[in-house]
PDB file of C-alpha atoms in Angstrom:
ATOM      1  CA  MET A   1     242.109  19.124 237.313  1.00 45.00           C
ATOM      2  CA  LYS A   2     240.872  21.927 239.585  1.00 47.00           C
ATOM      3  CA  GLN A   3     239.609  25.000 237.776  1.00 45.00           C
ATOM      4  CA  ARG A   4     241.325  28.280 238.622  1.00 45.00           C
ATOM      5  CA  LYS A   5     239.057  31.092 239.816  1.00 54.00           C
ATOM      6  CA  VAL A   6     239.368  34.187 237.671  1.00 50.00           C
ATOM      7  CA  PRO A   7     238.220  37.531 239.104  1.00 59.00           C
ATOM      8  CA  VAL A   8     235.049  38.847 237.502  1.00 70.00           C
ATOM      9  CA  SER A   9     235.536  42.082 235.572  1.00 79.00           C
ATOM     10  CA  LEU A  10     232.553  44.396 236.113  1.00 85.00           C
ATOM     11  CA  SER A  11     231.399  47.656 234.615  1.00 89.00           C
ATOM     12  CA  VAL A  12     231.409  50.645 236.983  1.00 92.00           C
ATOM     13  CA  PRO A  13     227.603  50.660 237.533  1.00 94.00           C
ATOM     14  CA  ILE A  14     227.544  46.913 238.252  1.00 95.00           C
ATOM     15  CA  ASP A  15     230.625  47.152 240.484  1.00 94.00           C
ATOM     16  CA  ASP A  16     228.994  50.001 242.441  1.00 96.00           C
ATOM     17  CA  ALA A  17     225.773  47.976 242.782  1.00 97.00           C
ATOM     18  CA  VAL A  18     227.682  44.895 243.957  1.00 97.00           C
ATOM     19  CA  THR A  19     229.524  46.971 246.560  1.00 97.00           C
ATOM     20  CA  GLU A  20     226.308  48.590 247.800  1.00 97.00           C
ATOM     21  CA  LEU A  21     224.439  45.281 248.113  1.00 98.00           C
ATOM     22  CA  LYS A  22     227.355  43.526 249.821  1.00 98.00           C
ATOM     23  CA  GLU A  23     227.698  46.375 252.326  1.00 97.00           C
ATOM     24  CA  CYS A  24     223.958  46.288 253.063  1.00 97.00           C
ATOM     25  CA  ILE A  25     224.052  42.539 253.700  1.00 97.00           C
ATOM     26  CA  ALA A  26     227.255  42.750 255.764  1.00 97.00           C
ATOM     27  CA  ARG A  27     225.744  45.413 258.052  1.00 97.00           C
ATOM     28  CA  ARG A  28     222.992  42.979 259.085  1.00 96.00           C
ATOM     29  CA  PHE A  29     225.045  39.773 258.759  1.00 96.00           C
ATOM     30  CA  PRO A  30     228.662  40.677 259.614  1.00 96.00           C
ATOM     31  CA  THR A  31     229.954  37.123 259.153  1.00 94.00           C
ATOM     32  CA  ALA A  32     228.541  36.828 255.631  1.00 95.00           C
ATOM     33  CA  THR A  33     230.995  36.008 252.873  1.00 95.00           C
ATOM     34  CA  PHE A  34     230.530  36.822 249.219  1.00 97.00           C
ATOM     35  CA  ARG A  35     231.401  35.453 245.818  1.00 95.00           C
ATOM     36  CA  VAL A  36     230.590  37.348 242.642  1.00 96.00           C
ATOM     37  CA  ARG A  37     230.098  35.411 239.438  1.00 94.00           C
ATOM     38  CA  ARG A  38     228.697  35.737 235.963  1.00 93.00           C
ATOM     39  CA  GLY A  39     225.708  33.736 234.820  1.00 90.00           C
ATOM     40  CA  SER A  40     226.587  30.474 233.092  1.00 87.00           C
ATOM     41  CA  ASP A  41     223.669  30.724 230.667  1.00 89.00           C
ATOM     42  CA  ASP A  42     223.716  34.522 230.531  1.00 89.00           C
ATOM     43  CA  PRO A  43     227.208  36.002 230.984  1.00 88.00           C
ATOM     44  CA  GLY A  44     225.620  39.467 231.105  1.00 91.00           C
ATOM     45  CA  GLN A  45     223.981  38.604 234.435  1.00 95.00           C
ATOM     46  CA  THR A  46     225.961  39.160 237.637  1.00 96.00           C
ATOM     47  CA  TYR A  47     225.262  37.108 240.753  1.00 96.00           C
ATOM     48  CA  ILE A  48     226.282  37.916 244.302  1.00 97.00           C
ATOM     49  CA  VAL A  49     226.375  34.627 246.195  1.00 96.00           C
ATOM     50  CA  ALA A  50     226.038  35.542 249.883  1.00 96.00           C
ATOM     51  CA  THR A  51     226.953  32.760 252.303  1.00 95.00           C
ATOM     52  CA  VAL A  52     225.311  33.327 255.670  1.00 93.00           C
ATOM     53  CA  ASP A  53     225.155  31.265 258.839  1.00 90.00           C
ATOM     54  CA  ILE A  54     221.458  31.622 259.613  1.00 89.00           C
ATOM     55  CA  GLU A  55     218.643  29.104 259.579  1.00 85.00           C
ATOM     56  CA  ASP A  56     216.768  30.702 256.687  1.00 88.00           C
ATOM     57  CA  PRO A  57     219.123  32.386 254.205  1.00 84.00           C
ATOM     58  CA  ASP A  58     216.113  33.890 252.430  1.00 87.00           C
ATOM     59  CA  VAL A  59     216.023  36.433 255.271  1.00 93.00           C
ATOM     60  CA  VAL A  60     218.981  38.019 253.467  1.00 94.00           C
ATOM     61  CA  MET A  61     216.612  38.930 250.641  1.00 95.00           C
ATOM     62  CA  ASP A  62     214.437  40.911 253.067  1.00 94.00           C
ATOM     63  CA  THR A  63     217.468  43.107 253.678  1.00 95.00           C
ATOM     64  CA  VAL A  64     218.116  43.997 250.037  1.00 97.00           C
ATOM     65  CA  LEU A  65     214.962  43.217 248.054  1.00 97.00           C
ATOM     66  CA  GLU A  66     213.624  46.752 247.686  1.00 97.00           C
ATOM     67  CA  ARG A  67     216.982  48.186 246.583  1.00 98.00           C
ATOM     68  CA  LEU A  68     217.721  45.176 244.370  1.00 98.00           C
ATOM     69  CA  LEU A  69     214.411  45.646 242.532  1.00 98.00           C
ATOM     70  CA  GLU A  70     215.213  49.342 242.023  1.00 98.00           C
ATOM     71  CA  MET A  71     218.563  48.369 240.536  1.00 98.00           C
ATOM     72  CA  GLN A  72     217.021  45.742 238.271  1.00 97.00           C
ATOM     73  CA  LEU A  73     213.865  47.573 237.154  1.00 97.00           C
ATOM     74  CA  ASP A  74     214.642  51.285 237.383  1.00 97.00           C
ATOM     75  CA  GLU A  75     218.371  51.232 236.634  1.00 96.00           C
ATOM     76  CA  GLY A  76     218.341  48.237 234.274  1.00 97.00           C
ATOM     77  CA  LEU A  77     221.202  46.482 236.048  1.00 97.00           C
ATOM     78  CA  PRO A  78     221.416  42.715 235.442  1.00 97.00           C
ATOM     79  CA  ILE A  79     222.256  41.751 239.017  1.00 97.00           C
ATOM     80  CA  SER A  80     220.899  39.153 241.442  1.00 97.00           C
ATOM     81  CA  VAL A  81     221.549  38.053 245.008  1.00 97.00           C
ATOM     82  CA  VAL A  82     221.681  34.346 245.852  1.00 96.00           C
ATOM     83  CA  PRO A  83     221.711  33.644 249.605  1.00 95.00           C
ATOM     84  CA  VAL A  84     223.109  30.236 250.626  1.00 93.00           C
ATOM     85  CA  HIS A  85     223.864  28.345 253.845  1.00 88.00           C
ATOM     86  CA  THR A  86     227.369  27.865 255.157  1.00 86.00           C
ATOM     87  CA  PRO A  87     228.901  24.420 254.522  1.00 78.00           C
ATOM     88  CA  GLU A  88     228.664  23.707 258.265  1.00 79.00           C
ATOM     89  CA  ARG A  89     224.935  24.444 258.337  1.00 74.00           C
ATOM     90  CA  ILE A  90     224.408  22.263 255.248  1.00 73.00           C
ATOM     91  CA  ALA A  91     226.256  19.387 256.966  1.00 75.00           C
ATOM     92  CA  GLU A  92     224.196  19.901 260.118  1.00 76.00           C
ATOM     93  CA  THR A  93     220.952  19.803 258.128  1.00 72.00           C
ATOM     94  CA  ARG A  94     222.024  16.668 256.268  1.00 77.00           C
ATOM     95  CA  GLN A  95     222.872  14.991 259.568  1.00 77.00           C
ATOM     96  CA  ARG A  96     219.532  15.986 261.085  1.00 78.00           C
ATOM     97  CA  ILE A  97     217.610  14.707 258.038  1.00 81.00           C
ATOM     98  CA  GLY A  98     219.555  11.445 258.030  1.00 75.00           C
ATOM     99  CA  ALA A  99     218.858  10.775 261.723  1.00 63.00           C
TER     100      ALA A  99
END
């Protein structure tokens, strides 16, 4: 049975941080898509999964790292950004590796 996705309920400071980080990423990577989820081991942790169609998704971290660290260390917000490839890029990489 397929599990139903339930929207994540966030506190105002976390919601504001999520919005700010998503906007920052979207300015540089307009085709990025986002999913926000809670940590499975730590439900207090919030993850922004940013799907981007670029060769090295870690470049996304260059865009937000300084602000993200401020949020985590100075503001005490339990938030992280996880950049991932698009499904198409993953399939392309698998095909290239298999060849």
